[in-house]
Amino acid sequence: MSKLTLLSQISETPVPPEELLVGKRRLTAKEVYQLIQNRNTSSDPDWQNVWVCSEPGMFNPEQIVQSEFSGWVVLGAVRPAELKFHDLVLKTGIYRSVLKNVQTGDDCVLHNVSYLCNYRLRNRVMLFNIQEMSCTNHSKFGEGLLKDGEPESNRIWIGVGNENDGRAVLPFKTMIPADAFLWSRYREDKRLMERMVELTEYGKDTHNNTFGVVEDDAVIKNCTLLKDAWIGSCAYIKGAFKLKNITVLSSEDEPSQIGEGVELVNGIMGYGSRIFYQAVAVRFVIGRNCQLKYGARLLNSVLGDNSTVSCCELLNNLIFPFHEQHHNSSFLIASTIMGQSNIASAATIGSNHNSRSPDGEMIAGRGFWPGLCSDFKYDSRFASFVLVAKGSYQNELNVTYPFSLVAPGNTGECSVHIIPGYWFIYNMFAIVRNKYKFRARDKRVVKVQQIETDPLAPDTIQEVLRSLDRLIELTGRYLKLSDSQIAAMTESNQKPQLLADFRKKACSANANEIYQIAKDYLHQNKGSKFIVSDDRCQKKHGALIYKTAQGYTEYRKVVKYFAVDSIMKWAADKGIESISDENLLKDIAKIPLYTEWTNAGGQVIPSERIQELFSSIKVGRIMEWDAVHDFYAECQASYTDYKARYAVYLLEQLYSSPVETFTHEIYQDIKDDVLAVSDNMLASSISSREKDYTDFFRTVTFRNKDEMEAVLGTLEDSSFLKDLKVSTAEFNASVESFFGPA
């Protein structure tokens, strides 16, 4: 236990750094007299430790009252004025405050600052009712750095994705989820891991000469403790309990706020973010335009841009942008959640470890949505846009089908049930709305982290492609079942003879032939409702896949929709108006083909390009994280090109032939399916919203229709549906024009 140390009064007058004395002067005898008359004191009896603005009329000693100066103090302009922020209006100057080794800018307000040590305040800073605000000379402001002479054990790591710190990353001011993801996932590359530490330290000052900073127009009031804090311009901090070793990034365009009872330790808060109401964060990086409130606890985690977390606990997480987690009983531990996610109340995700160490983890693709009171056993993985129904899942899950519904089995049944393509069959409204709502919620002024908000993008489409292959493989197994098994696994079949014929073919086929037989059956019997069993989706008991043919059909349609949409957008950029333009395929063929894609923090990047990035980092062509961010921007600039080339590849995969050989019939089939998806998006969106007005149980709380419309509005008032009608009509017209007449 440390104890108090009695220090003798230092007789030597300290001198501030020379750069702080430009345009400054010492006090005159008259000014010293006035300061003493105002009950101010100095550790130097001659007041030689205080410097003020040398411009005439820029220092008024009457505005410094009952304050104490020690070490050195350098003051900017102190002149008669007031600073106003909201309803708080205070005179500029220093009142009832203690300053040690402090520089202030022009027109600052310091009222009732009980202890301010080793800080540089810029212009128009307002400090009001603060108990302690100090900075050590070795502070890192939340970054994972070491100062001269410090042991490695002093370094601050953030243990994302795994409670045992096996995926830990070092925080830095410009970190975005893409950085944390690449650092945390490729742990087997030891040289890469070493270089990422070097990138973090590159160009950083290691000398023990650190001082705290409060930038222009920041307001800090009614706070208990700020220690080793770097506060950005226009930040507003009120009633915070403890802010220690942190950076608060803030600007006039993206001001950040911290509210009552908040505790922040060892972390970095992003531009435009807001933390309120007893929230706690320790070892963290919070992105731009985030909210943390109502007692939320964020520990050892990176939270992506545009996310909101309330009332819950998040430990050891890497969370991509657009994460929503609002409810009091939910918590999330040791997970990598890849954005556009929504965690329902009482979803107990985490801490259900089944190894000898708490090292289990979960990874979920974009659009993860676990239902009320759902819980999972680690290790588990989920594809993109998986909706998990309420339930307790007793075994590890590996759900590889995107846009699917996962539900517990029937009573006494151990297999989970999965409907692949559920969103396309029953919930197209959510797909369409997601695309628009996330764009509308992106309030960032500066967008360093590129975010793919369209549910249909290369990362999800590659999962769809793999699911198509898997459904064909499982259908081949289905066709080889016995008569009794076929009867048990078939819900309805309008073409019994067709099934019998294909079963006969399957029984005599070799391993290479069965794939094509199963594929042909799915194409020729789209209305059949049969169940297949997938042993890879759940440990021990596997999963039953329902609506196999329907899911397969919907998957193929959306792949075509994505492909056509991507080619049309690329063609529009190039001024190409028709699929028959001889330059279209010729120019697209020149673009590099990437078939593997990675969701890196919200931005979808070809996996091959990520390996190029790693090579550049390891050989020293990339020396700092800003250069890594430039690489992300370069990939984004070519994203439309990459998607167009990938789109052609997808069509070739679907039709098992080169695109140059596509016939008029194939193009017509593509066009018909794309228009069907487009029309279904609009019709399903209208139908889904219409139920809110026509369903009987939606009306039972209202006295009459007029009251309901006064509360809910009318279907015709929906701006989203109005915009969707217009965009659908425009898209359909573009498709008709692009493919030409039938």
XYZ file of C-alpha atoms in Angstrom:
742
model
C 0.000 0.000 0.000
C 1.422 3.369 -1.008
C 1.736 6.134 1.564
C 1.856 9.912 1.524
C 5.229 11.575 0.939
C 6.065 14.982 2.359
C 7.873 17.146 -0.207
C 9.822 20.258 0.668
C 8.893 23.563 -1.029
C 10.893 23.951 -4.254
C 12.886 27.164 -4.122
C 13.811 27.214 -7.803
C 11.260 28.892 -10.090
C 10.218 26.431 -12.833
C 10.271 27.545 -16.458
C 7.697 26.378 -19.027
C 8.686 25.081 -22.485
C 9.959 27.914 -24.694
C 7.265 27.486 -27.351
C 4.621 28.439 -24.780
C 6.244 31.811 -24.092
C 5.836 33.258 -27.583
C 3.774 36.452 -27.215
C 3.881 36.243 -23.399
C 5.325 38.416 -20.637
C 5.762 38.357 -16.889
C 3.411 40.178 -14.542
C 3.866 43.816 -13.634
C 4.082 44.883 -9.985
C 0.653 46.445 -10.235
C -0.831 43.223 -11.605
C 0.807 41.184 -8.830
C -0.652 43.573 -6.262
C -4.133 43.228 -7.787
C -3.853 39.425 -7.812
C -2.889 39.374 -4.141
C -5.742 41.742 -3.317
C -8.092 39.231 -4.992
C -6.853 36.572 -2.522
C -4.730 34.695 -5.093
C -1.488 32.967 -4.098
C 1.596 31.663 -5.893
C 4.276 29.156 -4.946
C 6.748 31.842 -6.038
C 6.451 34.867 -3.696
C 7.567 37.146 -6.557
C 5.090 35.628 -8.999
C 7.872 34.930 -11.488
C 6.241 31.603 -12.385
C 3.282 33.254 -14.152
C 3.265 34.545 -17.738
C 0.400 36.394 -19.447
C -0.548 37.677 -22.890
C 1.765 40.506 -23.963
C -0.808 42.278 -26.153
C -2.061 45.494 -24.569
C -5.449 45.131 -22.896
C -5.410 41.341 -23.101
C -4.832 40.646 -19.402
C -7.229 41.817 -16.698
C -6.039 40.644 -13.232
C -9.447 41.449 -11.738
C -10.776 38.312 -13.471
C -8.534 36.026 -11.427
C -9.991 35.521 -7.961
C -9.128 33.318 -4.976
C -6.935 30.939 -6.991
C -3.583 29.270 -6.399
C -0.708 28.981 -8.887
C 2.246 26.610 -8.565
C 4.876 25.202 -10.902
C 4.483 27.423 -13.963
C 1.320 28.970 -15.383
C 1.008 30.545 -18.847
C -2.223 32.408 -19.541
C -3.798 33.485 -22.816
C -6.035 36.497 -23.155
C -8.033 37.242 -19.990
C -10.415 40.058 -20.827
C -13.929 41.074 -19.784
C -16.316 38.682 -21.520
C -18.698 35.816 -20.893
C -18.907 32.341 -22.355
C -22.363 30.877 -22.934
C -23.148 27.221 -23.479
C -26.821 26.280 -23.511
C -28.187 27.946 -20.353
C -24.811 28.170 -18.594
C -23.259 31.656 -18.753
C -19.934 32.266 -16.946
C -17.429 35.105 -16.841
C -14.083 34.429 -18.470
C -11.172 34.186 -16.062
C -10.033 31.998 -13.182
C -12.085 31.748 -9.989
C -11.515 29.573 -6.889
C -9.167 27.212 -8.756
C -5.759 25.586 -8.282
C -3.379 25.483 -11.276
C -0.021 23.765 -11.570
C 2.016 23.557 -14.797
C -0.905 24.783 -16.870
C -1.246 26.731 -20.108
C -4.559 28.334 -21.061
C -5.648 29.769 -24.378
C -7.658 32.906 -24.970
C -10.933 33.654 -23.207
C -11.069 30.512 -21.083
C -13.352 29.965 -18.087
C -12.085 28.180 -14.974
C -14.580 28.208 -12.099
C -14.165 25.969 -9.053
C -11.471 23.713 -10.500
C -10.064 22.244 -7.292
C -6.898 20.866 -8.898
C -5.669 21.321 -12.482
C -2.193 19.964 -13.176
C -0.097 19.517 -16.336
C -2.726 20.552 -18.875
C -2.786 22.711 -22.005
C -6.143 24.388 -22.589
C -6.809 25.843 -26.015
C -9.167 28.763 -26.705
C -12.605 29.295 -25.149
C -12.426 26.249 -22.904
C -14.990 26.155 -20.091
C -14.124 24.249 -16.879
C -16.738 24.451 -14.121
C -16.945 22.528 -10.821
C -14.200 19.928 -11.290
C -12.611 18.141 -8.333
C -9.422 16.885 -10.000
C -8.003 17.185 -13.504
C -4.407 16.080 -13.915
C -2.047 14.364 -16.314
C 1.053 12.249 -15.703
C 4.138 12.732 -17.841
C 3.860 9.179 -19.231
C 0.211 9.150 -20.287
C -0.783 7.393 -23.513
C -4.384 8.682 -23.607
C -5.787 5.209 -24.144
C -3.389 4.101 -26.886
C -1.435 0.847 -26.616
C 1.964 2.512 -26.430
C 4.960 2.353 -24.121
C 6.982 5.297 -22.871
C 10.739 5.246 -22.309
C 11.693 2.860 -19.526
C 8.272 1.214 -19.217
C 8.003 -2.594 -19.090
C 5.881 -4.468 -21.639
C 3.402 -5.287 -18.879
C 2.351 -1.632 -18.849
C 0.971 -1.836 -22.376
C -2.818 -1.627 -22.730
C -4.331 -4.388 -24.906
C -7.984 -4.899 -25.821
C -8.943 -8.574 -25.685
C -11.526 -8.654 -28.484
C -13.271 -11.826 -29.620
C -11.848 -14.125 -26.956
C -11.725 -13.877 -23.159
C -8.227 -15.372 -23.017
C -6.766 -12.438 -24.991
C -5.767 -14.736 -27.853
C -7.083 -12.111 -30.290
C -6.008 -8.989 -28.378
C -5.234 -5.781 -30.305
C -3.577 -2.506 -29.379
C -5.855 0.556 -29.436
C -4.837 3.701 -31.286
C -6.619 6.971 -32.057
C -7.402 6.225 -35.694
C -8.416 2.578 -35.189
C -11.492 1.437 -37.117
C -13.176 -2.003 -36.976
C -11.385 -3.113 -40.162
C -8.023 -2.706 -38.396
C -9.155 -4.611 -35.321
C -10.675 -7.383 -37.439
C -7.587 -8.034 -39.559
C -5.372 -7.891 -36.479
C -7.566 -10.247 -34.461
C -8.318 -12.886 -37.111
C -4.975 -13.716 -38.771
C -3.140 -14.707 -35.613
C -1.137 -17.519 -37.216
C 1.006 -14.999 -39.128
C 3.553 -14.070 -36.459
C 5.437 -11.601 -38.643
C 2.204 -9.791 -39.438
C 1.365 -9.577 -35.731
C 4.782 -8.065 -34.988
C 4.407 -5.528 -37.777
C 0.972 -4.432 -36.564
C 2.499 -3.495 -33.218
C 5.139 -1.529 -35.130
C 2.459 0.233 -37.203
C 0.789 1.310 -33.974
C 4.011 2.703 -32.519
C 5.262 4.333 -35.723
C 5.957 8.043 -35.326
C 4.710 8.173 -31.725
C 6.648 10.132 -29.090
C 8.077 7.846 -26.404
C 9.506 10.589 -24.176
C 8.080 11.111 -20.711
C 6.943 14.639 -21.422
C 3.222 14.169 -21.893
C 0.624 16.763 -20.959
C -3.148 16.726 -21.054
C -4.991 18.679 -23.733
C -8.425 20.276 -23.955
C -9.084 21.608 -27.448
C -11.042 24.705 -28.508
C -14.621 25.286 -27.330
C -14.785 22.228 -25.075
C -17.055 22.362 -22.015
C -16.366 20.276 -18.894
C -18.566 20.763 -15.835
C -19.576 19.076 -12.573
C -17.044 16.233 -12.906
C -15.201 14.279 -10.230
C -11.977 13.072 -11.854
C -10.228 13.545 -15.193
C -6.787 11.987 -15.280
C -4.618 11.592 -18.383
C -7.442 12.713 -20.673
C -7.125 14.257 -24.140
C -10.361 16.120 -24.920
C -11.192 17.170 -28.490
C -12.718 20.450 -29.604
C -16.403 21.158 -28.952
C -16.681 18.163 -26.609
C -19.319 18.491 -23.888
C -18.682 16.622 -20.634
C -21.102 17.000 -17.719
C -21.282 15.095 -14.458
C -18.771 12.410 -15.411
C -17.507 10.348 -12.463
C -14.145 9.111 -13.759
C -12.299 9.680 -17.046
C -8.829 8.141 -16.952
C -6.275 7.474 -19.692
C -8.674 8.272 -22.514
C -8.971 10.210 -25.744
C -12.266 11.912 -26.575
C -12.243 12.647 -30.296
C -14.530 15.553 -31.097
C -14.908 18.374 -33.616
C -17.270 21.209 -34.453
C -18.934 19.069 -37.132
C -18.967 15.915 -34.975
C -19.098 16.982 -31.313
C -18.900 14.230 -28.685
C -20.730 14.193 -25.353
C -20.222 12.472 -22.013
C -22.947 12.606 -19.370
C -23.748 11.930 -15.739
C -22.057 9.169 -13.765
C -19.976 7.900 -16.686
C -16.711 6.024 -16.096
C -14.242 5.676 -18.978
C -10.846 4.058 -18.416
C -8.136 3.134 -20.935
C -9.825 3.827 -24.221
C -10.680 5.989 -27.188
C -14.059 7.568 -27.894
C -14.898 8.372 -31.507
C -16.096 11.575 -33.110
C -19.741 12.444 -32.619
C -20.356 9.741 -30.018
C -22.431 10.114 -26.871
C -22.010 8.291 -23.548
C -24.589 8.945 -20.828
C -26.285 7.799 -17.622
C -23.833 5.711 -15.583
C -22.350 3.890 -18.575
C -18.954 2.264 -17.995
C -16.244 1.482 -20.547
C -12.829 -0.035 -19.793
C -10.219 -0.944 -22.429
C -12.227 0.103 -25.421
C -12.398 1.812 -28.773
C -15.753 3.382 -29.620
C -16.337 4.443 -33.228
C -18.003 7.474 -34.750
C -21.640 8.366 -34.028
C -22.111 5.730 -31.308
C -24.227 5.798 -28.180
C -23.498 4.069 -24.879
C -26.095 4.746 -22.194
C -28.361 3.646 -19.331
C -25.785 1.736 -17.310
C -24.265 -0.144 -20.243
C -20.891 -1.766 -19.603
C -18.362 -2.072 -22.414
C -15.176 -3.916 -21.479
C -12.300 -5.123 -23.653
C -14.254 -4.290 -26.784
C -14.207 -2.391 -30.060
C -17.594 -0.913 -31.013
C -18.111 0.075 -34.652
C -19.544 3.310 -36.036
C -23.266 4.132 -35.813
C -23.921 1.661 -32.987
C -26.189 2.017 -29.950
C -25.784 0.040 -26.730
C -28.016 0.474 -23.664
C -28.577 -1.259 -20.325
C -26.408 -4.294 -21.009
C -22.956 -5.799 -20.730
C -20.481 -6.387 -23.544
C -17.197 -8.111 -22.773
C -14.391 -9.080 -25.164
C -16.209 -8.124 -28.330
C -15.342 -6.901 -31.776
C -18.508 -5.310 -33.124
C -18.823 -3.897 -36.632
C -20.923 -0.796 -37.473
C -24.686 -0.479 -37.023
C -25.029 -2.670 -33.936
C -28.174 -2.275 -31.826
C -28.393 -3.673 -28.298
C -30.896 -1.905 -26.105
C -32.329 -4.125 -23.415
C -31.471 -4.578 -19.794
C -31.031 -8.334 -19.522
C -29.045 -9.029 -22.671
C -25.292 -9.421 -22.758
C -22.646 -10.380 -25.270
C -19.325 -12.021 -24.427
C -16.381 -13.182 -26.577
C -17.944 -12.495 -29.952
C -17.170 -11.021 -33.329
C -20.402 -9.499 -34.658
C -20.090 -8.265 -38.227
C -22.529 -5.385 -38.227
C -26.157 -4.395 -38.880
C -27.062 -6.573 -35.920
C -29.819 -6.374 -33.310
C -29.597 -8.224 -29.999
C -33.011 -8.837 -28.442
C -33.825 -8.629 -24.750
C -32.565 -11.468 -22.547
C -30.450 -12.991 -25.303
C -27.768 -14.624 -23.178
C -24.906 -14.858 -25.617
C -21.623 -15.872 -24.071
C -20.065 -17.465 -20.996
C -21.487 -20.846 -21.937
C -18.090 -22.424 -22.370
C -17.601 -26.137 -22.829
C -13.802 -26.375 -22.898
C -11.327 -26.475 -20.026
C -10.736 -22.733 -20.352
C -12.972 -19.700 -20.975
C -11.735 -19.487 -24.567
C -14.935 -20.166 -26.497
C -16.143 -17.611 -28.992
C -18.828 -16.804 -31.525
C -18.704 -15.152 -34.932
C -21.790 -13.887 -36.732
C -22.099 -12.314 -40.168
C -23.918 -9.113 -41.033
C -27.533 -8.799 -39.942
C -27.347 -11.193 -36.979
C -30.653 -11.119 -35.079
C -31.092 -13.528 -32.152
C -34.617 -13.611 -30.751
C -35.889 -12.932 -27.246
C -34.311 -15.078 -24.522
C -32.183 -17.086 -26.962
C -28.927 -18.574 -25.744
C -26.109 -20.427 -27.484
C -23.272 -22.752 -26.606
C -19.819 -21.720 -27.793
C -18.155 -22.191 -30.263
C -20.791 -21.131 -32.779
C -20.864 -19.429 -36.157
C -23.665 -17.797 -38.114
C -23.885 -16.718 -41.736
C -25.126 -13.257 -42.696
C -28.671 -12.127 -41.896
C -29.562 -15.115 -39.752
C -32.724 -14.725 -37.690
C -32.694 -16.990 -34.622
C -36.050 -17.793 -33.025
C -36.487 -17.712 -29.262
C -35.044 -20.814 -27.639
C -32.232 -22.463 -25.737
C -29.743 -24.026 -28.149
C -27.920 -26.738 -26.261
C -25.245 -27.595 -28.825
C -22.732 -25.675 -30.893
C -24.185 -24.203 -34.088
C -22.643 -23.671 -37.513
C -25.376 -22.036 -39.567
C -23.956 -21.529 -43.060
C -27.201 -20.494 -44.784
C -27.554 -16.695 -45.137
C -30.934 -14.989 -44.816
C -32.226 -18.029 -42.954
C -34.491 -18.671 -39.974
C -33.162 -20.935 -37.221
C -35.585 -22.408 -34.700
C -35.439 -25.097 -31.999
C -36.744 -28.527 -32.907
C -40.137 -29.790 -31.814
C -40.588 -31.133 -28.289
C -38.265 -34.095 -27.803
C -36.465 -33.387 -31.089
C -32.754 -32.573 -30.890
C -32.216 -31.236 -34.409
C -32.618 -27.522 -35.005
C -34.832 -26.412 -37.880
C -33.552 -24.071 -40.603
C -35.382 -22.404 -43.486
C -32.760 -21.189 -45.992
C -33.670 -17.974 -47.772
C -36.401 -17.276 -45.200
C -36.031 -13.510 -45.569
C -36.688 -13.736 -49.316
C -39.716 -16.006 -48.906
C -41.416 -14.354 -45.907
C -39.599 -11.160 -44.918
C -38.559 -9.297 -48.067
C -39.729 -6.063 -46.439
C -36.863 -6.294 -43.930
C -34.299 -6.819 -46.699
C -35.483 -3.772 -48.598
C -35.858 -1.588 -45.510
C -32.403 -2.498 -44.183
C -30.807 -1.144 -47.333
C -32.407 2.267 -46.792
C -32.517 2.562 -43.006
C -28.807 2.064 -42.433
C -27.929 4.714 -44.977
C -30.319 7.100 -43.250
C -28.796 6.344 -39.824
C -25.239 7.047 -40.936
C -24.675 10.492 -39.423
C -20.894 10.504 -39.763
C -19.408 13.584 -41.395
C -16.055 11.918 -42.054
C -16.364 8.289 -43.180
C -13.037 6.561 -42.622
C -14.606 3.123 -42.162
C -16.362 2.264 -45.422
C -19.587 0.374 -44.691
C -21.528 -1.865 -47.077
C -25.192 -1.395 -46.166
C -26.802 -3.378 -48.996
C -27.854 -6.857 -47.790
C -27.056 -8.173 -51.274
C -23.306 -7.689 -51.613
C -20.354 -9.934 -52.507
C -19.906 -11.175 -48.923
C -23.504 -12.381 -48.647
C -23.714 -13.580 -52.250
C -20.682 -15.821 -51.788
C -22.499 -17.399 -48.836
C -25.559 -17.841 -51.042
C -23.415 -19.555 -53.690
C -22.006 -21.989 -51.136
C -25.502 -22.652 -49.813
C -26.730 -23.477 -53.319
C -23.988 -26.088 -53.605
C -24.831 -27.468 -50.185
C -28.552 -27.708 -50.948
C -27.779 -29.584 -54.173
C -25.518 -31.974 -52.263
C -28.160 -32.579 -49.584
C -30.863 -33.053 -52.226
C -28.694 -35.775 -53.753
C -28.714 -37.548 -50.374
C -32.487 -37.084 -50.155
C -33.023 -38.751 -53.547
C -31.091 -41.811 -52.341
C -33.211 -42.351 -49.211
C -35.371 -45.445 -48.749
C -39.113 -45.358 -49.418
C -39.979 -44.969 -45.753
C -37.394 -42.239 -45.274
C -38.615 -40.386 -48.364
C -42.155 -40.486 -47.013
C -41.006 -39.077 -43.667
C -38.947 -36.285 -45.247
C -41.489 -35.186 -47.881
C -44.167 -32.720 -46.821
C -45.870 -32.404 -50.220
C -45.019 -33.330 -53.795
C -47.202 -32.581 -56.803
C -44.978 -34.597 -59.155
C -44.633 -38.083 -57.646
C -43.581 -39.674 -60.925
C -40.836 -37.097 -61.395
C -39.550 -37.897 -57.922
C -39.612 -41.607 -58.676
C -37.688 -41.077 -61.910
C -35.005 -38.992 -60.256
C -34.680 -41.427 -57.348
C -34.072 -44.190 -59.867
C -31.383 -42.091 -61.572
C -29.779 -41.238 -58.256
C -29.559 -44.823 -57.084
C -27.539 -45.844 -60.129
C -25.424 -42.684 -60.369
C -21.802 -42.316 -59.301
C -20.529 -39.517 -57.052
C -19.847 -37.179 -59.981
C -23.258 -37.669 -61.560
C -25.419 -37.288 -58.468
C -24.704 -33.538 -58.178
C -26.164 -32.771 -61.615
C -29.117 -35.092 -61.020
C -29.976 -33.329 -57.771
C -29.598 -29.933 -59.435
C -31.922 -30.940 -62.266
C -34.503 -32.192 -59.774
C -34.509 -28.849 -57.919
C -35.037 -27.022 -61.198
C -37.824 -29.285 -62.395
C -39.739 -29.620 -59.121
C -39.648 -26.137 -57.562
C -42.982 -26.611 -55.810
C -41.963 -29.734 -53.933
C -41.712 -29.374 -50.155
C -39.173 -31.779 -48.735
C -36.772 -31.801 -45.798
C -33.074 -32.577 -45.893
C -30.707 -33.216 -43.022
C -27.493 -31.206 -42.641
C -25.076 -32.706 -40.133
C -22.733 -29.682 -40.270
C -25.149 -27.139 -38.782
C -25.276 -28.422 -35.208
C -22.981 -30.622 -33.169
C -24.289 -34.135 -32.424
C -27.792 -33.756 -33.850
C -27.420 -31.723 -37.025
C -30.253 -29.671 -38.503
C -33.356 -30.282 -40.563
C -33.525 -27.997 -43.589
C -37.100 -27.091 -44.524
C -38.377 -25.674 -47.830
C -35.247 -26.830 -49.613
C -36.542 -26.305 -53.167
C -38.051 -22.913 -52.346
C -34.879 -21.738 -50.651
C -32.799 -22.943 -53.579
C -35.038 -21.103 -56.055
C -34.992 -17.860 -54.071
C -31.224 -18.017 -53.653
C -30.741 -18.306 -57.423
C -33.074 -15.379 -58.066
C -31.274 -13.021 -55.718
C -27.884 -13.983 -57.148
C -29.211 -12.951 -60.557
C -30.649 -9.769 -59.074
C -27.309 -8.862 -57.499
C -25.429 -9.730 -60.705
C -27.663 -7.647 -62.959
C -27.743 -4.731 -60.525
C -23.928 -4.757 -60.272
C -23.418 -4.950 -64.048
C -25.976 -2.204 -64.701
C -24.342 0.155 -62.178
C -20.936 -0.476 -63.696
C -22.333 0.022 -67.215
C -24.018 3.284 -66.188
C -20.662 4.614 -64.959
C -19.132 3.725 -68.346
C -21.990 5.095 -70.425
C -22.977 1.636 -71.710
C -26.736 1.308 -72.215
C -27.321 -2.300 -73.294
C -26.243 -5.839 -72.499
C -25.656 -6.283 -76.227
C -22.986 -3.562 -76.360
C -19.873 -5.325 -77.621
C -17.671 -3.315 -75.236
C -19.497 -4.468 -72.103
C -18.201 -8.010 -71.738
C -14.885 -7.095 -73.336
C -14.224 -4.339 -70.789
C -15.488 -6.319 -67.806
C -13.190 -9.196 -68.774
C -10.207 -6.870 -68.238
C -11.110 -6.413 -64.552
C -9.401 -8.826 -62.109
C -11.743 -11.585 -60.947
C -12.060 -12.049 -57.187
C -14.336 -14.846 -55.986
C -13.549 -14.781 -52.265
C -14.643 -11.802 -50.198
C -14.099 -10.639 -46.624
C -16.266 -8.344 -44.529
C -13.453 -6.308 -42.979
C -15.055 -4.154 -40.329
C -18.062 -3.400 -42.521
C -16.247 -2.882 -45.816
C -16.370 -5.792 -48.257
C -12.908 -6.405 -49.730
C -11.610 -9.211 -51.973
C -9.749 -11.680 -49.768
C -6.900 -11.765 -52.253
C -6.415 -8.024 -51.903
C -6.216 -8.381 -48.132
C -3.329 -10.784 -48.615
C -1.687 -8.131 -50.812
C -2.080 -5.692 -47.922
C -0.462 -8.141 -45.521
C 2.495 -8.631 -47.861
C 2.996 -4.859 -48.106
C 2.895 -4.550 -44.327
C 5.349 -7.385 -43.736
C 7.963 -6.166 -46.231
C 7.755 -2.594 -44.957
C 6.062 -0.890 -47.914
C 3.337 0.145 -45.477
C 4.678 1.727 -42.308
C 1.651 3.239 -40.540
C -2.076 2.734 -40.100
C -2.948 5.784 -42.202
C -1.394 3.977 -45.170
C -3.536 0.927 -44.361
C -6.599 3.180 -44.444
C -5.445 4.517 -47.816
C -5.395 0.910 -49.030
C -8.996 0.418 -47.869
C -9.962 3.568 -49.783
C -8.213 2.275 -52.901
C -10.179 -0.983 -52.685
C -13.415 0.960 -52.248
C -12.653 3.057 -55.329
C -12.503 -0.153 -57.403
C -15.454 -1.831 -55.655
C -17.937 -1.225 -58.493
C -15.474 -2.744 -60.981
C -14.807 -5.754 -58.782
C -18.530 -6.388 -58.323
C -19.190 -6.218 -62.060
C -16.514 -8.829 -62.786
C -17.800 -11.011 -59.964
C -21.348 -10.625 -61.323
C -20.364 -12.080 -64.691
C -18.683 -14.978 -62.892
C -21.868 -15.621 -60.884
C -24.035 -15.808 -63.996
C -21.570 -18.250 -65.539
C -21.742 -20.398 -62.419
C -25.543 -20.391 -62.378
C -25.866 -21.373 -66.034
C -22.748 -23.569 -66.169
C -21.439 -21.914 -69.333
C -19.319 -18.910 -70.388
C -21.263 -15.681 -70.647
C -20.167 -15.270 -74.277
C -22.324 -18.298 -75.144
C -25.472 -17.060 -73.403
C -28.508 -17.257 -75.638
C -31.478 -14.928 -75.925
C -33.431 -17.436 -73.819
C -30.879 -17.301 -71.000
C -30.925 -13.507 -70.954
C -34.703 -13.563 -70.936
C -34.653 -15.980 -67.993
C -32.267 -13.673 -66.112
C -34.414 -10.665 -66.892
C -37.628 -12.407 -65.794
C -36.130 -13.508 -62.472
C -34.644 -10.096 -61.735
C -37.918 -8.318 -62.449
C -39.749 -10.910 -60.330
C -37.431 -10.178 -57.387
C -37.805 -6.437 -57.864
C -41.611 -6.644 -58.026
C -41.648 -8.998 -55.036
C -39.591 -6.542 -53.003
C -42.188 -3.844 -53.590
C -45.250 -6.082 -53.230
C -43.932 -7.752 -50.071
C -43.012 -4.411 -48.535
C -46.493 -3.034 -49.175
C -48.146 -6.239 -47.985
C -46.098 -6.374 -44.785
C -46.903 -2.775 -43.892
C -50.524 -3.207 -44.907
C -50.973 -5.856 -42.228
C -50.395 -3.171 -39.617
C -53.631 -1.565 -40.762
C -55.789 -4.581 -41.663
C -54.884 -7.188 -39.041
C -57.685 -7.414 -36.481
C -55.395 -7.584 -33.463
C -53.570 -4.437 -34.546
C -56.874 -2.569 -34.233
C -58.033 -3.782 -30.823
C -56.336 -0.973 -28.865
C -58.008 1.743 -30.923
C -61.582 3.004 -30.585
C -61.972 3.528 -34.307
C -60.111 3.810 -37.582
C -59.653 7.564 -37.275
C -57.847 7.176 -33.947
C -55.634 4.457 -35.399
C -54.658 6.609 -38.367
C -54.043 9.591 -36.085
C -51.589 7.465 -34.074
C -50.031 5.307 -36.804
C -50.540 7.446 -39.879
C -51.830 5.903 -43.086
C -50.246 3.465 -45.469
C -50.187 6.201 -48.088
C -48.163 8.427 -45.733
C -45.178 6.052 -45.637
C -42.260 7.944 -47.163
C -40.301 4.698 -47.382
C -42.969 3.015 -49.515
C -43.338 6.107 -51.685
C -39.611 6.151 -52.359
C -39.594 2.378 -52.922
C -42.344 2.615 -55.546
C -40.384 5.237 -57.439
C -37.055 3.390 -57.197
C -38.677 0.071 -58.208
C -40.271 1.625 -61.268
C -36.958 3.215 -62.230
C -35.032 -0.025 -61.687
C -37.521 -2.108 -63.696
C -37.428 0.391 -66.533
C -33.634 0.262 -66.502
C -33.677 -3.554 -66.641
C -36.120 -3.526 -69.566
C -33.984 -1.008 -71.405
C -30.689 -2.737 -70.582
C -31.808 -6.171 -71.790
C -33.922 -4.880 -74.647
C -37.328 -6.178 -75.746
C -38.229 -9.823 -75.273
